PDB file of C-alpha atoms in Angstrom:
ATOM      1  CA  MET H  16      -9.612 -15.350   7.358  1.00 84.00           C
ATOM      2  CA  ILE H  17      -6.389 -15.228   5.339  1.00 88.00           C
ATOM      3  CA  ILE H  18      -7.018 -13.846   1.866  1.00 91.00           C
ATOM      4  CA  VAL H  19      -3.383 -13.335   0.850  1.00 96.00           C
ATOM      5  CA  PRO H  20      -0.925 -15.738   2.567  1.00 96.00           C
ATOM      6  CA  ALA H  21       2.658 -15.149   3.650  1.00 98.00           C
ATOM      7  CA  ILE H  22       5.369 -16.691   1.469  1.00 98.00           C
ATOM      8  CA  GLY H  23       8.936 -17.839   2.060  1.00 98.00           C
ATOM      9  CA  ASP H  24      10.348 -16.712   5.402  1.00 98.00           C
ATOM     10  CA  ASP H  25       7.838 -13.898   5.790  1.00 99.00           C
ATOM     11  CA  VAL H  26       5.874 -13.740   9.035  1.00 99.00           C
ATOM     12  CA  LEU H  27       2.092 -13.481   9.325  1.00 99.00           C
ATOM     13  CA  LYS H  28       0.879 -12.009  12.614  1.00 98.00           C
ATOM     14  CA  ARG H  29      -2.775 -11.963  13.657  1.00 98.00           C
ATOM     15  CA  HIS H  30      -4.601  -9.698  16.058  1.00 98.00           C
ATOM     16  CA  ALA H  31      -4.462 -11.065  19.618  1.00 98.00           C
ATOM     17  CA  ASP H  32      -8.261 -11.048  19.869  1.00 98.00           C
ATOM     18  CA  PRO H  33      -9.598 -13.920  17.714  1.00 95.00           C
ATOM     19  CA  SER H  34     -12.831 -12.000  17.161  1.00 96.00           C
ATOM     20  CA  VAL H  35     -10.925  -9.243  15.338  1.00 97.00           C
ATOM     21  CA  ILE H  36     -10.250 -10.098  11.687  1.00 98.00           C
ATOM     22  CA  ARG H  37      -6.936  -8.378  11.177  1.00 99.00           C
ATOM     23  CA  TYR H  38      -3.463  -9.532  10.190  1.00 98.00           C
ATOM     24  CA  ALA H  39      -0.184  -8.191   8.880  1.00 99.00           C
ATOM     25  CA  ILE H  40       2.650  -9.797   6.927  1.00 99.00           C
ATOM     26  CA  PHE H  41       6.234  -8.834   7.708  1.00 99.00           C
ATOM     27  CA  SER H  42       9.690  -9.788   6.572  1.00 98.00           C
ATOM     28  CA  ARG H  43      11.406 -12.255   8.895  1.00 98.00           C
ATOM     29  CA  ASP H  44      13.367  -9.470  10.644  1.00 97.00           C
ATOM     30  CA  LEU H  45      10.149  -7.408  11.019  1.00 98.00           C
ATOM     31  CA  LEU H  46      11.825  -4.401   9.372  1.00 98.00           C
ATOM     32  CA  ARG H  47       9.410  -4.510   6.450  1.00 98.00           C
ATOM     33  CA  ARG H  48       5.642  -4.746   6.453  1.00 99.00           C
ATOM     34  CA  TYR H  49       4.339  -6.089   3.187  1.00 99.00           C
ATOM     35  CA  LEU H  50       0.630  -6.163   3.819  1.00 99.00           C
ATOM     36  CA  LEU H  51      -2.028  -5.223   6.347  1.00 99.00           C
ATOM     37  CA  PHE H  52      -5.580  -6.569   6.181  1.00 99.00           C
ATOM     38  CA  HIS H  53      -8.578  -5.638   8.309  1.00 99.00           C
ATOM     39  CA  SER H  54     -12.171  -6.754   7.932  1.00 98.00           C
ATOM     40  CA  PHE H  55     -15.081  -5.375   9.939  1.00 97.00           C
ATOM     41  CA  VAL H  56     -17.285  -8.395   9.206  1.00 97.00           C
ATOM     42  CA  THR H  57     -16.817 -12.151   9.074  1.00 96.00           C
ATOM     43  CA  ALA H  58     -17.556 -12.436   5.367  1.00 95.00           C
ATOM     44  CA  PRO H  59     -16.685  -9.151   3.636  1.00 96.00           C
ATOM     45  CA  GLU H  60     -18.483  -8.420   0.385  1.00 95.00           C
ATOM     46  CA  ARG H  61     -16.785  -5.147  -0.542  1.00 97.00           C
ATOM     47  CA  ILE H  62     -12.990  -4.963  -0.256  1.00 98.00           C
ATOM     48  CA  ALA H  63     -10.712  -2.035  -1.051  1.00 99.00           C
ATOM     49  CA  ALA H  64      -6.943  -1.647  -1.119  1.00 99.00           C
ATOM     50  CA  ALA H  65      -4.638   1.327  -0.679  1.00 99.00           C
ATOM     51  CA  VAL H  66      -1.152   1.545  -2.185  1.00 99.00           C
ATOM     52  CA  MET H  67       0.872   4.163  -0.352  1.00 98.00           C
ATOM     53  CA  LEU H  68       4.547   5.022   0.107  1.00 98.00           C
ATOM     54  CA  ASN H  69       5.869   2.974   3.033  1.00 98.00           C
ATOM     55  CA  PRO H  70       4.585   1.557   6.329  1.00 98.00           C
ATOM     56  CA  SER H  71       4.901   3.493   9.554  1.00 97.00           C
ATOM     57  CA  THR H  72       3.865   2.047  12.934  1.00 97.00           C
ATOM     58  CA  ALA H  73       0.598   0.279  12.091  1.00 98.00           C
ATOM     59  CA  ASP H  74       0.640  -3.479  12.633  1.00 99.00           C
ATOM     60  CA  GLU H  75      -1.668  -6.415  13.317  1.00 99.00           C
ATOM     61  CA  MET H  76      -2.839  -4.771  16.566  1.00 99.00           C
ATOM     62  CA  LYS H  77      -3.141  -1.047  15.907  1.00 98.00           C
ATOM     63  CA  ASN H  78      -3.479   1.710  13.337  1.00 98.00           C
ATOM     64  CA  ASP H  79      -1.184   4.663  12.808  1.00 98.00           C
ATOM     65  CA  PRO H  80      -2.706   8.049  11.803  1.00 97.00           C
ATOM     66  CA  THR H  81      -2.549   7.307   8.068  1.00 97.00           C
ATOM     67  CA  VAL H  82      -4.118   3.849   8.298  1.00 98.00           C
ATOM     68  CA  GLU H  83      -6.758   5.202  10.679  1.00 98.00           C
ATOM     69  CA  ARG H  84      -7.770   7.836   8.153  1.00 98.00           C
ATOM     70  CA  VAL H  85      -7.763   5.368   5.264  1.00 99.00           C
ATOM     71  CA  GLU H  86      -9.896   2.980   7.319  1.00 99.00           C
ATOM     72  CA  ARG H  87     -12.471   5.666   8.054  1.00 98.00           C
ATOM     73  CA  ARG H  88     -12.532   6.718   4.404  1.00 99.00           C
ATOM     74  CA  PHE H  89     -13.147   3.179   3.197  1.00 99.00           C
ATOM     75  CA  GLN H  90     -15.920   2.745   5.759  1.00 98.00           C
ATOM     76  CA  ARG H  91     -17.557   5.960   4.547  1.00 98.00           C
ATOM     77  CA  LEU H  92     -17.374   4.593   0.999  1.00 98.00           C
ATOM     78  CA  GLY H  93     -19.218   1.449   2.067  1.00 98.00           C
ATOM     79  CA  PHE H  94     -16.364  -1.060   2.183  1.00 98.00           C
ATOM     80  CA  ASP H  95     -16.272  -3.674   4.910  1.00 97.00           C
ATOM     81  CA  ALA H  96     -12.621  -4.752   4.543  1.00 98.00           C
ATOM     82  CA  TYR H  97      -9.380  -3.311   3.225  1.00 99.00           C
ATOM     83  CA  PHE H  98      -5.728  -4.004   2.438  1.00 99.00           C
ATOM     84  CA  ILE H  99      -2.848  -1.609   3.008  1.00 99.00           C
ATOM     85  CA  LEU H 100       0.096  -1.989   0.607  1.00 99.00           C
ATOM     86  CA  ASN H 101       3.107   0.198  -0.109  1.00 99.00           C
ATOM     87  CA  LEU H 102       5.629   0.921  -2.859  1.00 99.00           C
ATOM     88  CA  PHE H 103       8.362   0.438  -0.254  1.00 99.00           C
ATOM     89  CA  ALA H 104       7.912  -2.145   2.493  1.00 99.00           C
ATOM     90  CA  PHE H 105      10.537  -0.693   4.860  1.00 98.00           C
ATOM     91  CA  ARG H 106       8.931   0.580   8.066  1.00 98.00           C
ATOM     92  CA  ALA H 107       9.818   4.204   8.814  1.00 97.00           C
ATOM     93  CA  THR H 108       8.061   7.245  10.219  1.00 95.00           C
ATOM     94  CA  ASP H 109      10.050   9.545   7.902  1.00 94.00           C
ATOM     95  CA  PRO H 110      10.348   8.797   4.151  1.00 93.00           C
ATOM     96  CA  ASP H 111      13.903  10.158   4.188  1.00 91.00           C
ATOM     97  CA  PHE H 112      14.887   7.035   6.140  1.00 92.00           C
ATOM     98  CA  LEU H 113      14.180   4.948   3.040  1.00 95.00           C
ATOM     99  CA  SER H 114      17.494   6.046   1.568  1.00 90.00           C
ATOM    100  CA  LEU H 115      19.289   4.534   4.579  1.00 90.00           C
ATOM    101  CA  ALA H 116      17.736   1.076   4.234  1.00 93.00           C
ATOM    102  CA  LYS H 117      19.593  -1.706   2.417  1.00 92.00           C
ATOM    103  CA  ASN H 118      16.443  -2.959   0.749  1.00 95.00           C
ATOM    104  CA  PRO H 119      13.585  -0.491   1.204  1.00 98.00           C
ATOM    105  CA  ILE H 120      11.363  -2.128  -1.402  1.00 98.00           C
ATOM    106  CA  GLY H 121      11.431  -5.591   0.116  1.00 98.00           C
ATOM    107  CA  GLU H 122      12.158  -8.859  -1.645  1.00 97.00           C
ATOM    108  CA  ASN H 123       8.536 -10.019  -1.896  1.00 98.00           C
ATOM    109  CA  ASN H 124       6.732  -6.694  -2.006  1.00 99.00           C
ATOM    110  CA  ASP H 125       5.730  -6.825  -5.668  1.00 99.00           C
ATOM    111  CA  TRP H 126       4.274 -10.297  -5.178  1.00 99.00           C
ATOM    112  CA  TYR H 127       1.992  -9.119  -2.371  1.00 99.00           C
ATOM    113  CA  ILE H 128       0.850  -6.066  -4.312  1.00 99.00           C
ATOM    114  CA  MET H 129       0.104  -8.187  -7.371  1.00 99.00           C
ATOM    115  CA  GLN H 130      -1.693 -10.922  -5.447  1.00 98.00           C
ATOM    116  CA  THR H 131      -3.917  -8.332  -3.807  1.00 99.00           C
ATOM    117  CA  VAL H 132      -4.901  -6.037  -6.669  1.00 98.00           C
ATOM    118  CA  GLN H 133      -5.635  -8.876  -9.095  1.00 98.00           C
ATOM    119  CA  ARG H 134      -8.233 -10.433  -6.808  1.00 97.00           C
ATOM    120  CA  PRO H 135     -11.748  -9.934  -8.230  1.00 96.00           C
ATOM    121  CA  GLU H 136     -13.217  -9.156  -4.803  1.00 96.00           C
ATOM    122  CA  VAL H 137     -10.922  -6.127  -4.487  1.00 98.00           C
ATOM    123  CA  GLU H 138     -13.012  -3.551  -6.317  1.00 98.00           C
ATOM    124  CA  LEU H 139     -11.025  -0.381  -5.617  1.00 99.00           C
ATOM    125  CA  VAL H 140      -7.260   0.251  -5.488  1.00 99.00           C
ATOM    126  CA  LEU H 141      -6.537   3.680  -4.034  1.00 99.00           C
ATOM    127  CA  CYS H 142      -3.111   5.113  -4.906  1.00 99.00           C
ATOM    128  CA  GLY H 143      -1.745   7.603  -2.392  1.00 98.00           C
ATOM    129  CA  TRP H 144       2.051   7.533  -2.304  1.00 97.00           C
ATOM    130  CA  GLY H 145       2.666  11.249  -2.860  1.00 95.00           C
ATOM    131  CA  MET H 146       5.789  12.755  -4.401  1.00 93.00           C
ATOM    132  CA  HIS H 147       8.286  10.390  -2.765  1.00 94.00           C
ATOM    133  CA  GLY H 148       6.933   7.482  -4.792  1.00 96.00           C
ATOM    134  CA  GLU H 149       9.074   8.456  -7.756  1.00 94.00           C
ATOM    135  CA  ARG H 150      12.308   7.463  -5.989  1.00 92.00           C
ATOM    136  CA  ALA H 151      14.316   5.455  -8.509  1.00 88.00           C
ATOM    137  CA  GLY H 152      11.215   5.217 -10.696  1.00 94.00           C
ATOM    138  CA  ARG H 153       9.454   2.956  -8.209  1.00 97.00           C
ATOM    139  CA  ASP H 154       6.019   4.436  -8.908  1.00 97.00           C
ATOM    140  CA  GLU H 155       6.471   3.854 -12.646  1.00 96.00           C
ATOM    141  CA  ASP H 156       7.569   0.257 -12.105  1.00 97.00           C
ATOM    142  CA  VAL H 157       4.591  -0.621  -9.918  1.00 98.00           C
ATOM    143  CA  PHE H 158       2.054   1.244 -12.009  1.00 98.00           C
ATOM    144  CA  LYS H 159       3.213  -0.140 -15.350  1.00 96.00           C
ATOM    145  CA  HIS H 160       3.793  -3.751 -14.349  1.00 97.00           C
ATOM    146  CA  ILE H 161       1.200  -4.297 -11.605  1.00 98.00           C
ATOM    147  CA  LEU H 162      -1.501  -1.631 -11.485  1.00 98.00           C
ATOM    148  CA  ALA H 163      -2.055  -0.714 -15.142  1.00 97.00           C
ATOM    149  CA  PRO H 164      -3.561  -4.120 -16.075  1.00 97.00           C
ATOM    150  CA  HIS H 165      -6.255  -3.393 -13.468  1.00 98.00           C
ATOM    151  CA  ALA H 166      -6.803   0.245 -14.452  1.00 97.00           C
ATOM    152  CA  ASN H 167     -10.573  -0.136 -14.196  1.00 97.00           C
ATOM    153  CA  LYS H 168     -10.302  -0.115 -10.401  1.00 98.00           C
ATOM    154  CA  VAL H 169      -7.245   2.101  -9.845  1.00 99.00           C
ATOM    155  CA  ARG H 170      -8.162   5.436  -8.244  1.00 99.00           C
ATOM    156  CA  SER H 171      -6.650   8.391  -6.401  1.00 98.00           C
ATOM    157  CA  LEU H 172      -7.863  11.328  -4.331  1.00 98.00           C
ATOM    158  CA  GLY H 173      -6.530  13.761  -6.888  1.00 97.00           C
ATOM    159  CA  VAL H 174      -2.961  14.498  -7.917  1.00 96.00           C
ATOM    160  CA  THR H 175      -0.279  16.999  -6.977  1.00 93.00           C
ATOM    161  CA  SER H 176       1.083  19.589  -9.397  1.00 90.00           C
ATOM    162  CA  TRP H 177       3.702  16.989 -10.376  1.00 90.00           C
ATOM    163  CA  GLY H 178       1.058  14.358 -11.041  1.00 93.00           C
ATOM    164  CA  HIS H 179       1.643  12.224  -7.959  1.00 95.00           C
ATOM    165  CA  PRO H 180      -1.402  10.651  -6.279  1.00 97.00           C
ATOM    166  CA  ARG H 181      -2.198  12.694  -3.184  1.00 97.00           C
ATOM    167  CA  HIS H 182      -1.523  11.196   0.231  1.00 96.00           C
ATOM    168  CA  PRO H 183      -4.867  10.340   1.924  1.00 96.00           C
ATOM    169  CA  LEU H 184      -3.815  11.764   5.294  1.00 93.00           C
ATOM    170  CA  TYR H 185      -4.132  15.286   3.926  1.00 89.00           C
ATOM    171  CA  VAL H 186      -7.290  14.966   1.834  1.00 97.00           C
ATOM    172  CA  SER H 187     -10.824  15.770   2.989  1.00 97.00           C
ATOM    173  CA  TYR H 188     -13.290  12.924   3.420  1.00 97.00           C
ATOM    174  CA  LYS H 189     -15.539  14.826   1.011  1.00 97.00           C
ATOM    175  CA  THR H 190     -13.105  14.104  -1.829  1.00 98.00           C
ATOM    176  CA  GLU H 191     -14.241  11.141  -3.897  1.00 98.00           C
ATOM    177  CA  PRO H 192     -11.790   8.691  -5.535  1.00 98.00           C
ATOM    178  CA  THR H 193     -11.378   9.285  -9.263  1.00 98.00           C
ATOM    179  CA  PRO H 194      -9.620   7.239 -11.990  1.00 98.00           C
ATOM    180  CA  PHE H 195      -5.846   7.532 -11.791  1.00 98.00           C
ATOM    181  CA  ILE H 196      -3.210   7.146 -14.494  1.00 95.00           C
ATOM    182  CA  LEU H 197       0.439   7.874 -13.797  1.00 93.00           C
ATOM    183  CA  ARG H 198       1.528  10.504 -16.299  1.00 80.00           C
ATOM    184  CA  HIS H 199       4.932   9.418 -17.577  1.00 56.00           C
ATOM    185  CA  SER H 200       5.397  12.723 -19.373  1.00 44.00           C
ATOM    186  CA  ILE H 201       5.827  14.550 -16.066  1.00 49.00           C
ATOM    187  CA  PRO H 202       9.486  15.474 -15.408  1.00 54.00           C
ATOM    188  CA  ARG H 203      10.958  12.997 -12.969  1.00 52.00           C
ATOM    189  CA  ARG H 204      13.226  14.062 -10.115  1.00 53.00           C
ATOM    190  CA  ARG H 205      15.031  10.821  -9.343  1.00 48.00           C
ATOM    191  CA  GLN H 206      17.807  11.175  -6.807  1.00 47.00           C
ATOM    192  CA  HIS H 207      17.932   7.749  -5.213  1.00 44.00           C
ATOM    193  CA  GLY H 208      19.317   4.539  -6.585  1.00 46.00           C
ATOM    194  CA  TYR H 209      17.218   1.709  -5.231  1.00 43.00           C
ATOM    195  CA  ARG H 210      15.164   0.178  -8.014  1.00 43.00           C
ATOM    196  CA  SER H 211      15.187  -3.576  -7.471  1.00 40.00           C
ATOM    197  CA  GLY H 212      13.433  -5.193  -4.547  1.00 41.00           C
ATOM    198  CA  LYS H 213      15.846  -8.123  -4.672  1.00 35.00           C
ATOM    199  CA  SER H 214      19.191  -6.386  -4.222  1.00 28.00           C
ATOM    200  CA  GLU H 215      20.121  -7.148  -0.634  1.00 25.00           C
ATOM    201  CA  ALA H 216      18.596  -9.344   2.021  1.00 23.00           C
TER     202      ALA H 216
END
């Protein structure tokens, strides 16, 4: 089951066990993960998506701690499949490493986010990128141009004192998703200069 396909030179990798419905899409050099999809049933009826900061170690075969927690949360909410997306596609275990990458956003990242959230079967889009999402105004770009048109299904697990959507790794399962709007009036603390996802290869 491929709901969102790979484009261009991007690489789609499936789980080694054909009975497991799980795949991930990477850049050709595997330095960026654009999308992760996992379904617990053959024909999912309820699909959710999470938009977080950047990928860590999760791939087509395994979860990392953040994806594991998001997966459990979506299951508790009654979803039988989910997508994982990120503001920045560059794979790193520390968000500070994003400033060292030539193209942390990823050339096709916006396309994958858009193709996922606009699908009618995706009924919830959970934002959870935390404070680092404001780097170079990336959170504003994605929210305004991609997420806002689908505001009826955009949610968060609460916001920080600066108005950033809270990272799901640190939020209790008892917390329910609530409507989320990025507050542009909040003072921005931009210190990094990577805005475009098409700057370098």
